[in-house]
Short mmCIF file of C-alpha atoms in Angstrom, two decimals:
data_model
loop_
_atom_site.label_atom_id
_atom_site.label_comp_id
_atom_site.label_asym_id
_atom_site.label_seq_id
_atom_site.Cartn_x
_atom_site.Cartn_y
_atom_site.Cartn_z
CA UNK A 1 0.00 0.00 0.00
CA UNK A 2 1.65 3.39 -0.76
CA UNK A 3 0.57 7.22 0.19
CA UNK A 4 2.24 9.88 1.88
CA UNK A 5 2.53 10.69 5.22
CA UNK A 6 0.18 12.50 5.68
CA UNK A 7 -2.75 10.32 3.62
CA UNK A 8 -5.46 10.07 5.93
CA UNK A 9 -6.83 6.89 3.91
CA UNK A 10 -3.71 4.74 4.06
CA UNK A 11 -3.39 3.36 8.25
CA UNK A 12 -0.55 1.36 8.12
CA UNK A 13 -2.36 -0.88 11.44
CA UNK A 14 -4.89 -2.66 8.97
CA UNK A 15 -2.52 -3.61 6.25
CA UNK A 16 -2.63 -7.42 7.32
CA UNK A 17 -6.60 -7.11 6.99
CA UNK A 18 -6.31 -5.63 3.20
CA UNK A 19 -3.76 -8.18 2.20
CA UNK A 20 -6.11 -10.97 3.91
CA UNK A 21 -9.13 -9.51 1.97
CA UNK A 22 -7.10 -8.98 -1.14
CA UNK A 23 -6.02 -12.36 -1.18
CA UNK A 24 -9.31 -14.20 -0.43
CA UNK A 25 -10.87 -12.13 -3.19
CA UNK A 26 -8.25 -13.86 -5.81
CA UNK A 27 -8.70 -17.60 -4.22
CA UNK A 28 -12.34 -17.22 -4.12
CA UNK A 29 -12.66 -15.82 -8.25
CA UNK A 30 -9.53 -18.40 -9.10
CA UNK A 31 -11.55 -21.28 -7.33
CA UNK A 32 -14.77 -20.52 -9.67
CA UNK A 33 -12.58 -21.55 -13.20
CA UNK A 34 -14.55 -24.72 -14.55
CA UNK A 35 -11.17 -25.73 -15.83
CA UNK A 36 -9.74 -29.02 -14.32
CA UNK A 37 -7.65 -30.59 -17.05
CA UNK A 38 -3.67 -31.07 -17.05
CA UNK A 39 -2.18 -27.12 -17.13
CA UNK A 40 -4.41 -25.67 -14.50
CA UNK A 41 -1.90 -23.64 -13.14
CA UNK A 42 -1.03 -21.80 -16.29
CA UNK A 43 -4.43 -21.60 -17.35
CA UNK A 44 -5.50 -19.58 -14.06
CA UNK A 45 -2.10 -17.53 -14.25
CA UNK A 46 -3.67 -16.44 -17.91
CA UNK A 47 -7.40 -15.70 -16.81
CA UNK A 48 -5.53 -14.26 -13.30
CA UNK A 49 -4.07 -12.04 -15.94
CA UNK A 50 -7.05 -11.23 -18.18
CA UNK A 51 -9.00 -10.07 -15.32
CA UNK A 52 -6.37 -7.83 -13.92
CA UNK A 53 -6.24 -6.30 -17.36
CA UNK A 54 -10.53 -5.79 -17.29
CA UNK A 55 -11.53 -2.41 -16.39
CA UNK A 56 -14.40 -3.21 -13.11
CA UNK A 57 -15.98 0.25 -14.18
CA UNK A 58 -16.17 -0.39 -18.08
CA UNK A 59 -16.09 -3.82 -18.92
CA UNK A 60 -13.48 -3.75 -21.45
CA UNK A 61 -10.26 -5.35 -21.29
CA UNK A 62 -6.88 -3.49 -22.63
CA UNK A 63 -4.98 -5.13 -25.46
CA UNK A 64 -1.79 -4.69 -22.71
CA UNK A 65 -0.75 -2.74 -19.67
CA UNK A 66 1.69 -1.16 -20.89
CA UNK A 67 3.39 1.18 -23.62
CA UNK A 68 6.94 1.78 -24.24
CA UNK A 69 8.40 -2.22 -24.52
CA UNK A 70 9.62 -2.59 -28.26
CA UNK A 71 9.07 -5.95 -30.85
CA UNK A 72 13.13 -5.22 -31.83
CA UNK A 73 15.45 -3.36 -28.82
CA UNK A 74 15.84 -0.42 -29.67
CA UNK A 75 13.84 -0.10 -32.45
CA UNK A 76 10.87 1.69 -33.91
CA UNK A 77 8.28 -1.20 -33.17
CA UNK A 78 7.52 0.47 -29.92
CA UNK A 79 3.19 1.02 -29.28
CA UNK A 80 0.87 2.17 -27.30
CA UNK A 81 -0.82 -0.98 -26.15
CA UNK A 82 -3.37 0.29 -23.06
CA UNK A 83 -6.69 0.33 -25.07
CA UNK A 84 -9.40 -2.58 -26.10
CA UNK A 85 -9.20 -3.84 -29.61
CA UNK A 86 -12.75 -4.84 -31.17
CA UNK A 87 -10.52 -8.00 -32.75
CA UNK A 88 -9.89 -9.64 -29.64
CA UNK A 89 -13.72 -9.54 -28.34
CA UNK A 90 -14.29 -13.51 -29.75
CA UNK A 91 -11.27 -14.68 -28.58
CA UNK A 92 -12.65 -12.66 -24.96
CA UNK A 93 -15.94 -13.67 -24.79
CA UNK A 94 -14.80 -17.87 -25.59
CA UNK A 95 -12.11 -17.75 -23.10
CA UNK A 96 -14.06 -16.57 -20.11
CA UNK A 97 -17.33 -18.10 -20.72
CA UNK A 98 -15.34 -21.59 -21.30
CA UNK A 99 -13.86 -21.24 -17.77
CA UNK A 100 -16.96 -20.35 -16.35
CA UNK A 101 -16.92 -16.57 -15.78
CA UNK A 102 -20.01 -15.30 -17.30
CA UNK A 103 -19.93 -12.06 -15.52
CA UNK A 104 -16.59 -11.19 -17.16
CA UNK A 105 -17.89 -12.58 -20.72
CA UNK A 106 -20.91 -10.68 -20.03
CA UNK A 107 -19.60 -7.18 -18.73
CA UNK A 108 -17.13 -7.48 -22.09
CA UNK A 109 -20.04 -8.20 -24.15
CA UNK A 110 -22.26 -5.13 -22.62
CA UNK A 111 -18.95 -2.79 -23.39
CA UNK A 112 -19.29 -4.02 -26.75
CA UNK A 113 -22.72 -3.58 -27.44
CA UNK A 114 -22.05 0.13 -25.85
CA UNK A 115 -19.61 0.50 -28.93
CA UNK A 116 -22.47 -0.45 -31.44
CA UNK A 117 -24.59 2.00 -29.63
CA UNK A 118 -22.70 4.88 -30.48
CA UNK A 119 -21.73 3.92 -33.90
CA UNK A 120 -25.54 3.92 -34.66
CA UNK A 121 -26.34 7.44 -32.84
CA UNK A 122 -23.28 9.02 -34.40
CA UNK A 123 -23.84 7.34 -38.00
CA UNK A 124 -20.20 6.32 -38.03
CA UNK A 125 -18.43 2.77 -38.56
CA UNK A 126 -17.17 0.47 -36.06
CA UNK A 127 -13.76 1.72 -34.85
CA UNK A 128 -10.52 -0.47 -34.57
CA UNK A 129 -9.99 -0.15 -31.00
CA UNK A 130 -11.40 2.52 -28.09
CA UNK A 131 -10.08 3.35 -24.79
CA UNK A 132 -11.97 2.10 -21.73
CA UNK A 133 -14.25 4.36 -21.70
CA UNK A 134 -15.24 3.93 -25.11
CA UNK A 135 -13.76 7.43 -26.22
CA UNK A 136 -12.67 6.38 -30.45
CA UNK A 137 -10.10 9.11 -30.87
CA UNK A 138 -6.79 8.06 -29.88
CA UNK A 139 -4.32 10.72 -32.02
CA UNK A 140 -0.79 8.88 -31.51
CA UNK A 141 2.06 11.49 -30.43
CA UNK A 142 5.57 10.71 -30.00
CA UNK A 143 7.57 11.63 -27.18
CA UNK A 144 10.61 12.92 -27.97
CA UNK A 145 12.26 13.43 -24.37
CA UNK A 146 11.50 9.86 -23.52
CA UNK A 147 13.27 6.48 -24.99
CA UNK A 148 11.73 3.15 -24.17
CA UNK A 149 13.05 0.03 -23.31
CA UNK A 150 16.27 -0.54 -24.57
CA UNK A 151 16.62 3.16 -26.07
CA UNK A 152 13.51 2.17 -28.41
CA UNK A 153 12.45 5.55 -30.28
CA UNK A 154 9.78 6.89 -30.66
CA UNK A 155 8.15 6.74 -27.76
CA UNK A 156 4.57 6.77 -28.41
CA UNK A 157 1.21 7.21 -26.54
CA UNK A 158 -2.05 6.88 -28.68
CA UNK A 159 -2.58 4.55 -31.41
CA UNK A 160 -2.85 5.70 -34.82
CA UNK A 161 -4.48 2.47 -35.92
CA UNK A 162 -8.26 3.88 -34.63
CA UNK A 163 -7.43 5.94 -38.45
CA UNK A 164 -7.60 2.49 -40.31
CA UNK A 165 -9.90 0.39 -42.18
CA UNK A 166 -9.03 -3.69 -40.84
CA UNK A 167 -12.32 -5.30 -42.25
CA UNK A 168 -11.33 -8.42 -40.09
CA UNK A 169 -13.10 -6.55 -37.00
CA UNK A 170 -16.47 -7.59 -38.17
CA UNK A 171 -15.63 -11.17 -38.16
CA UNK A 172 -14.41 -11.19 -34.50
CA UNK A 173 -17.28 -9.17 -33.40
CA UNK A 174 -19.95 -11.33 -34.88
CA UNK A 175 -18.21 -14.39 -33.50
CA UNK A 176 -18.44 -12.67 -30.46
CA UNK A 177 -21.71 -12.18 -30.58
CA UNK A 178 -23.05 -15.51 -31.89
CA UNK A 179 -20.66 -17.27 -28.39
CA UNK A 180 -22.35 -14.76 -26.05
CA UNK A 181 -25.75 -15.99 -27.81
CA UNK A 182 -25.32 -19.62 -27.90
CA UNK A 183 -23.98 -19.87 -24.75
CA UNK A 184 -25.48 -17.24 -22.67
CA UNK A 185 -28.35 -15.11 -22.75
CA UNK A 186 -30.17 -14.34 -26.00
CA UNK A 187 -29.63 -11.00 -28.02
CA UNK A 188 -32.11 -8.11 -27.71
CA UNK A 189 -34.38 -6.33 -30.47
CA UNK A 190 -32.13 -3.17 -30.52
CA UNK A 191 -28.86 -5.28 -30.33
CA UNK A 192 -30.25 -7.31 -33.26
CA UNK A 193 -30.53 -4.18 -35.43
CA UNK A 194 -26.91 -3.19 -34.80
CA UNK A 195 -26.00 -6.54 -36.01
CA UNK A 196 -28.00 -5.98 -39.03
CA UNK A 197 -26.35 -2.36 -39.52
CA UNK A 198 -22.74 -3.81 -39.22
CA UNK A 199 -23.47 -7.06 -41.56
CA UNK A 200 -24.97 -5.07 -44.43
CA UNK A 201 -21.70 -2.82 -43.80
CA UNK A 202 -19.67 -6.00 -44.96
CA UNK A 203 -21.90 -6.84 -47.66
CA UNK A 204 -21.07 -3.09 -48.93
CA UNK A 205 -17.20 -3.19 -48.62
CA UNK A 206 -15.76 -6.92 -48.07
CA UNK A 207 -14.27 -6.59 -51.27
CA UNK A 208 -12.07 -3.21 -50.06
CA UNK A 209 -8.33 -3.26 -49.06
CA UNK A 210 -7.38 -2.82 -45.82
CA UNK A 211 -4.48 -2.87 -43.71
CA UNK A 212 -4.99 -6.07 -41.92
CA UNK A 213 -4.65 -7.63 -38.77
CA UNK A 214 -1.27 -6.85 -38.18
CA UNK A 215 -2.05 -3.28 -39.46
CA UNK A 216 0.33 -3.23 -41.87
CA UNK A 217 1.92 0.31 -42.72
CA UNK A 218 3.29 -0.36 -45.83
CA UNK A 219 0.16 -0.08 -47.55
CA UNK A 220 -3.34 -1.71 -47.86
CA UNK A 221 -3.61 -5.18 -49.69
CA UNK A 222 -6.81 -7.47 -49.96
CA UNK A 223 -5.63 -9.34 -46.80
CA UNK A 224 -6.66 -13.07 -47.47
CA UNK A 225 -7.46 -12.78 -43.59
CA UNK A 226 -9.49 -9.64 -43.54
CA UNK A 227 -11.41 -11.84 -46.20
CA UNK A 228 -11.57 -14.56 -44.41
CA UNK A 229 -13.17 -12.78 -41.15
CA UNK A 230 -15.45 -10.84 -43.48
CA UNK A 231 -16.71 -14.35 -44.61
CA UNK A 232 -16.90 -15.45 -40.34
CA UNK A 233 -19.09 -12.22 -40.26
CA UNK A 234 -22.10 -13.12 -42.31
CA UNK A 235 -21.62 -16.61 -41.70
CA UNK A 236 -22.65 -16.05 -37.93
CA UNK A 237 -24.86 -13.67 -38.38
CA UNK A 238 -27.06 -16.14 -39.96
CA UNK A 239 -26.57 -19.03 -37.50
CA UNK A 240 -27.63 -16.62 -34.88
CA UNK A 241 -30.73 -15.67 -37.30
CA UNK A 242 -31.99 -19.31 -37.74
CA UNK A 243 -31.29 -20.38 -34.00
CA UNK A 244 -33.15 -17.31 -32.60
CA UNK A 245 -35.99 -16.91 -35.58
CA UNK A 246 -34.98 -13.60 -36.31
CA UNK A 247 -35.35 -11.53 -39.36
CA UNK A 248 -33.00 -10.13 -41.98
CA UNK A 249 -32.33 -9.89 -45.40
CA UNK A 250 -31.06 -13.38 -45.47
CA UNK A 251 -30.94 -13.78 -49.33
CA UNK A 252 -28.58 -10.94 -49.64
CA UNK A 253 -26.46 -12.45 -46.68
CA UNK A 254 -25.97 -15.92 -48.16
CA UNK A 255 -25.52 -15.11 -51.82
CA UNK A 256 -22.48 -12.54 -50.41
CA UNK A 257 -21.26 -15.77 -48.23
CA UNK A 258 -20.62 -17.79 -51.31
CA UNK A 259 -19.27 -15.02 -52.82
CA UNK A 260 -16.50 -14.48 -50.19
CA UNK A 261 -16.44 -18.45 -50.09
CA UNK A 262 -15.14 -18.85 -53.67
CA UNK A 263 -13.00 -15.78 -54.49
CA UNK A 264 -11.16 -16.86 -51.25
CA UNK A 265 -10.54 -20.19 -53.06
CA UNK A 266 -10.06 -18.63 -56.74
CA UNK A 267 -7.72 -15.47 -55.14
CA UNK A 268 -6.31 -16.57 -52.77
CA UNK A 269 -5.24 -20.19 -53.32
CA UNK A 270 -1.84 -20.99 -54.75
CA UNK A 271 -1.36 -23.62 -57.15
CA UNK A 272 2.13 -23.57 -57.93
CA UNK A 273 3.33 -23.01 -54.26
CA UNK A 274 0.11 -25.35 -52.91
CA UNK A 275 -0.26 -23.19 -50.21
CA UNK A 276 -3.13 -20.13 -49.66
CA UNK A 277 -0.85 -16.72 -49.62
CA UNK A 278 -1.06 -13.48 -47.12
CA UNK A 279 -3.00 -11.53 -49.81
CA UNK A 280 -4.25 -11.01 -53.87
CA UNK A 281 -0.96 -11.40 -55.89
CA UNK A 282 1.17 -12.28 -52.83
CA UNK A 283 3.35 -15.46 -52.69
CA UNK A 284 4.11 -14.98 -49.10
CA UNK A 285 2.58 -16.71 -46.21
CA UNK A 286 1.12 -15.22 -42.65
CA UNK A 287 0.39 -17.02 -39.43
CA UNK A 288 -3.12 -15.86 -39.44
CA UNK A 289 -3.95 -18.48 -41.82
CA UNK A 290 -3.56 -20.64 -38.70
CA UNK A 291 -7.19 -19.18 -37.87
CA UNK A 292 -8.92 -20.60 -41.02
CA UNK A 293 -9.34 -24.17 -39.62
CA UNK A 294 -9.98 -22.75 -35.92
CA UNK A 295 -13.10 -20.41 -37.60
CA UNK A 296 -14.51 -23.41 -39.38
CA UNK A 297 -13.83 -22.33 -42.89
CA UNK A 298 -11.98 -25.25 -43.46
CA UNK A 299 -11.93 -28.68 -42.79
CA UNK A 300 -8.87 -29.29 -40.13
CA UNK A 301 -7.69 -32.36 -42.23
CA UNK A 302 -7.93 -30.81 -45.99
CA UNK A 303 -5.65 -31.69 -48.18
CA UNK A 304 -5.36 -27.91 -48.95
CA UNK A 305 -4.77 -26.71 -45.50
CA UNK A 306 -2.65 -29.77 -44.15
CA UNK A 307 -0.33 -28.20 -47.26
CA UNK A 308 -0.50 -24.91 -45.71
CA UNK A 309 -0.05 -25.60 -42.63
CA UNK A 310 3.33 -27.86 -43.93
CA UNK A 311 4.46 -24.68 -45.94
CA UNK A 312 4.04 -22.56 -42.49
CA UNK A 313 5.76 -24.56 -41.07
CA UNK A 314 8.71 -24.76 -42.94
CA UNK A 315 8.93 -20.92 -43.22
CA UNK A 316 7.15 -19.32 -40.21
CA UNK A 317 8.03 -21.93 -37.11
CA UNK A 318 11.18 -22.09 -35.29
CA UNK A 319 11.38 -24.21 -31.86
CA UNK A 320 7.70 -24.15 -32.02
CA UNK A 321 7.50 -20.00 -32.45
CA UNK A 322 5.90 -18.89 -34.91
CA UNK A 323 6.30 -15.66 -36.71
CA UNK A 324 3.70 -13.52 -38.24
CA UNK A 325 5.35 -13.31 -41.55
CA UNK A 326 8.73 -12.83 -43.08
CA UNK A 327 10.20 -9.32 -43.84
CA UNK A 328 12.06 -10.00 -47.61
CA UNK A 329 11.89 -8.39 -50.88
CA UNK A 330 8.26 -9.56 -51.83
CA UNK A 331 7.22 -8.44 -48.37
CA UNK A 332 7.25 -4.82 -46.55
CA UNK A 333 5.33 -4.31 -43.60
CA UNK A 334 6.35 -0.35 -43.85
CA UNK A 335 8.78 -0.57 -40.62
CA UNK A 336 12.56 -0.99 -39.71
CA UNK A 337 13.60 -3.95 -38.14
CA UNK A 338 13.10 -7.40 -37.56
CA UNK A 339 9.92 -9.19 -36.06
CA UNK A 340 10.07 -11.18 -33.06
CA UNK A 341 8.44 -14.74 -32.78
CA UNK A 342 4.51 -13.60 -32.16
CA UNK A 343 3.27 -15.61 -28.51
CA UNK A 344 -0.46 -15.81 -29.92
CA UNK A 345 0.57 -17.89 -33.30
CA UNK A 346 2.73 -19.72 -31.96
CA UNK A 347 -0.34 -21.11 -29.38
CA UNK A 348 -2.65 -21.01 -33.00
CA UNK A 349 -0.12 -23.27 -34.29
CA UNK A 350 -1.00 -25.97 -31.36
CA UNK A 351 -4.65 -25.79 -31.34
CA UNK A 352 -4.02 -26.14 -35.08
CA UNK A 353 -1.61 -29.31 -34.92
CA UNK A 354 -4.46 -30.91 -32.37
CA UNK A 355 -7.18 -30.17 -34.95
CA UNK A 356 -5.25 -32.16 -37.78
CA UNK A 357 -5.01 -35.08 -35.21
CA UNK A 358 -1.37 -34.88 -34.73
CA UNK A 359 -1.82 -34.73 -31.14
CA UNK A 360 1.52 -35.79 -29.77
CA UNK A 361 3.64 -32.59 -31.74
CA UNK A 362 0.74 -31.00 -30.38
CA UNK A 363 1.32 -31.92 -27.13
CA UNK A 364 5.16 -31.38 -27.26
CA UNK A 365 5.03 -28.19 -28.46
CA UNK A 366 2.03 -26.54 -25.70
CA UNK A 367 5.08 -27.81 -23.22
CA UNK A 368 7.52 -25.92 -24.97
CA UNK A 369 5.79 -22.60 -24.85
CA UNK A 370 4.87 -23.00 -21.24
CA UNK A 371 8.59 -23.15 -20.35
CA UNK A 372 9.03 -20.13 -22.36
CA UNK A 373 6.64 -18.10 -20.07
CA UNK A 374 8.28 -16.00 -17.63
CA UNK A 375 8.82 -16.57 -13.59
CA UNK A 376 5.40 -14.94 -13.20
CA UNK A 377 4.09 -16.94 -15.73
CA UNK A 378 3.17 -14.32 -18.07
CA UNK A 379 3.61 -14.06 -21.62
CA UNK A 380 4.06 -10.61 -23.28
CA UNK A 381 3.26 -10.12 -27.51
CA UNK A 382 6.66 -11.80 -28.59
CA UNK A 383 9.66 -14.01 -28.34
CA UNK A 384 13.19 -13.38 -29.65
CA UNK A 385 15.39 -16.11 -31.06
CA UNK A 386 16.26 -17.22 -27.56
CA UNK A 387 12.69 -17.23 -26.23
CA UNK A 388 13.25 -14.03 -24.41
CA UNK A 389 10.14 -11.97 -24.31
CA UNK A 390 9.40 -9.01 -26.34
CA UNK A 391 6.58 -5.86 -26.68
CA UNK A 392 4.12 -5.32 -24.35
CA UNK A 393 3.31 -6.65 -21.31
CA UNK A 394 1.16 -8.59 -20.35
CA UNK A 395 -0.52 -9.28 -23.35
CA UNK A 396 -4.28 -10.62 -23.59
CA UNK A 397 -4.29 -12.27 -26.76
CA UNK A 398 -1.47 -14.35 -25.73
CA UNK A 399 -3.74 -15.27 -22.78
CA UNK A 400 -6.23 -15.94 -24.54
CA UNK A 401 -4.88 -17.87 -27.07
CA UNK A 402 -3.32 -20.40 -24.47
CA UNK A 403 -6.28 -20.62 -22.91
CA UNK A 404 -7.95 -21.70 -26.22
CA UNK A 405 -5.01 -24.22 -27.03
CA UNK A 406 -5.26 -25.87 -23.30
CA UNK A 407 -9.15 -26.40 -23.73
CA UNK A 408 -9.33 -28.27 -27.21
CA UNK A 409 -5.59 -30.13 -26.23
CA UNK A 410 -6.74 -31.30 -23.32
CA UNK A 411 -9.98 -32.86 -24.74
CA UNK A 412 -7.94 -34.56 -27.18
CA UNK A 413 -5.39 -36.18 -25.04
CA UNK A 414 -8.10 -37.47 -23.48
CA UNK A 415 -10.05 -38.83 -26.41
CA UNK A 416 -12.98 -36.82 -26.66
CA UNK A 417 -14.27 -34.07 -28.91
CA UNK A 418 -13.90 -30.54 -28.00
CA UNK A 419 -16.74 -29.33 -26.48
CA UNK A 420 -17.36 -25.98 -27.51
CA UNK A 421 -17.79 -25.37 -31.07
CA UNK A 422 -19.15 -22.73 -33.72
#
């Protein structure tokens, strides 16, 4: 407990009684995980984290905790991470509802649906990520005076990525919302509409460029995963429609479906590498394909993915990390220096291995990247070639995506079929 002197609120005599309190509070919410399967400790260190990282007053839950810790030391890579990103809200919503806290899966949800809200009172899109109190502008300035970790310039506070167009946003979100639906309690009349609004939004522009998931700056592409989540978007919107009888203009929704469906497979589809490709005209792959098998798109055990998935492999995975892309000369994400290993692929990559039924590798490589956690066990957005960590700190998605590898590994080590599915 800190305060001055003179701080009338801070008596030293009932410290004991706060750290009593403080820690029964973290047993009791700890105890309430439904999770009992073979990495129980790591998998409460991760929702220990996600929940520290929840705002109590707002619902939402930052991206990281902090700003200032470079992807390269002592490079440019260097963001402002302490804000909510609509992208991780299915990845949210799946990881606390599947160990049992509703109320967090809930309260994340109700944040969400306060960010459809506004977009429909102020006419205006869905933005890329808010602070916690649902304020969209977030102009990034650079501070000059500071350096971060490792001498990493510039410093920056704000996030200039709220400026972009990532059409993947609407796939998350609609995931989101078809979890929080099918496992929890069933969507409203007004909450309904918004969906409508932000479906026939993708209808309108899934054939734009954007900057992607990893928000490129070197210029927008037709992202084969922007696509992809585009495709997710309608595709739950009417599996929430059917299950819950509600209205729409269906016909519109499903013709667009296919349509996303088969210029995926005609664009996007290599046949002289045999491998899908990052985006239209690119011969370069991207861990975020690991996602396509995990979304249902396709089949775990195609002969078309279980190519991809070789090729990524080969190129992307090193000691079971897995890197986003490669920086070459067919390939400029608009930055200096080098990527780091990214923590969330590299737990994609697992989930993925299970899927295809090679459960062992699986296996072996989830217990690799648990001993590359830290003492805390805590995983920040990166690994270096030694496994040391890199960017910001904690990091949800990292969280979250163990959490999601732990679940479906441990049903399959134990012979049965996941139990959650789309």
């Amino acid at each position: 407990i800190l305060g001055g002197i003179d701080d009338s609120n801070v008596a030293a005599g009932r410290c004991s009684r706060y750290f009593d309190d403080t820690l029964k509070f973290w047993r009791r919410w700890s105890g309430q995980s439904q999770y009992t399967g073979r990495w129980r400790e790591m998998v409460t260190r991760s929702a220990l984290a996600l929940k520290l990282l929840t705002s109590r007053k707002h619902g939402g839950i930052v991206a990281a905790a902090t700003f200032g810790l470079p992807e390269t030391e002592g490079g440019e890579r260097n963001w402002d991470y302490r804000y909510t990103w609509i992208r991780d809200a299915s990845f949210t919503v799946y990881a606390f509802m599947r160990l049992g806290y509703t109320d967090e899966a809930n309260a994340f949800m109700s944040w969400v649906r306060g960010r459809l809200d506004d977009c429909c009172e102020q006419t205006e899109k869905l933005g890329i990520l808010y602070a916690l109190d649902g304020h969209a502008e977030l102009p990034e300035e650079h501070l000059d005076h500071l350096s971060g970790y490792g001498g990493a310039q510039p410093v920056r506070i704000g996030n200039e990525a709220y400026k972009q167009v990532q059409l993947d946003i609407y796939g998350e979100l609609m995931d989101a919302v078809y979890l929080a639906n099918k496992y929890g309690d069933a969507i409203s009349h007004d909450g309904w509409q918004h969906v409508v609004r932000q479906v026939d939004y993708v209808c309108e522009h899934w054939n734009d460029r954007d900057v992607g998931i990893w928000e490129m700056r070197g210029g927008d592409q037709h992202f084969l995963h922007s696509r992809l989540m585009c495709w997710v978007a309608l595709d739950r919107a009417l599996r929430l429609a059917f299950k819950r009888s509600l209205s729409g203009p269906f016909e519109r929704w499903t013709k667009v479906r296919e349509e996303i469906h088969d210029d995926i497979w005609k664009n996007f589809w290599n046949d002289d590498l045999g491998h899908f490709v990052q985006h239209k005209g690119s011969r370069n792959l991207d861990a975020s394909m690991l996602l396509m098998p995990l979304v249902r798109f396709v089949g775990a055990n195609d002969p078309k993915w279980l190519a991809t998935l070789d090729a990524i492999e080969a190129a992307l995975v090193r000691d079971g990390m897995v890197f986003r892309y490669r920086n070459d000369d067919d390939h400029d994400d608009g930055l200096a220096g080098e990527e780091g290993a990214f923590v969330a692929c590299s737990f994609w990559y697992v989930e993925c291995l299970a899927r295809a039924g090679r459960v062992e590798q699986a296996h072996l490589e989830f217990e690799q990247l648990l001993r590359y956690a830290n003492p805390l066990g805590l995983y920040a957005e990166e690994f270096d070639a030694h496994a040391h960590h890199l960017g910001n700190t904690p990091q949800a998605l990292s969280h979250l995506a163990l959490i999601s590898a732990a679940s479906f590994l441990d049903r399959k080590l134990g012979g049965g079929q996941a139990l959650w599915q789309p």
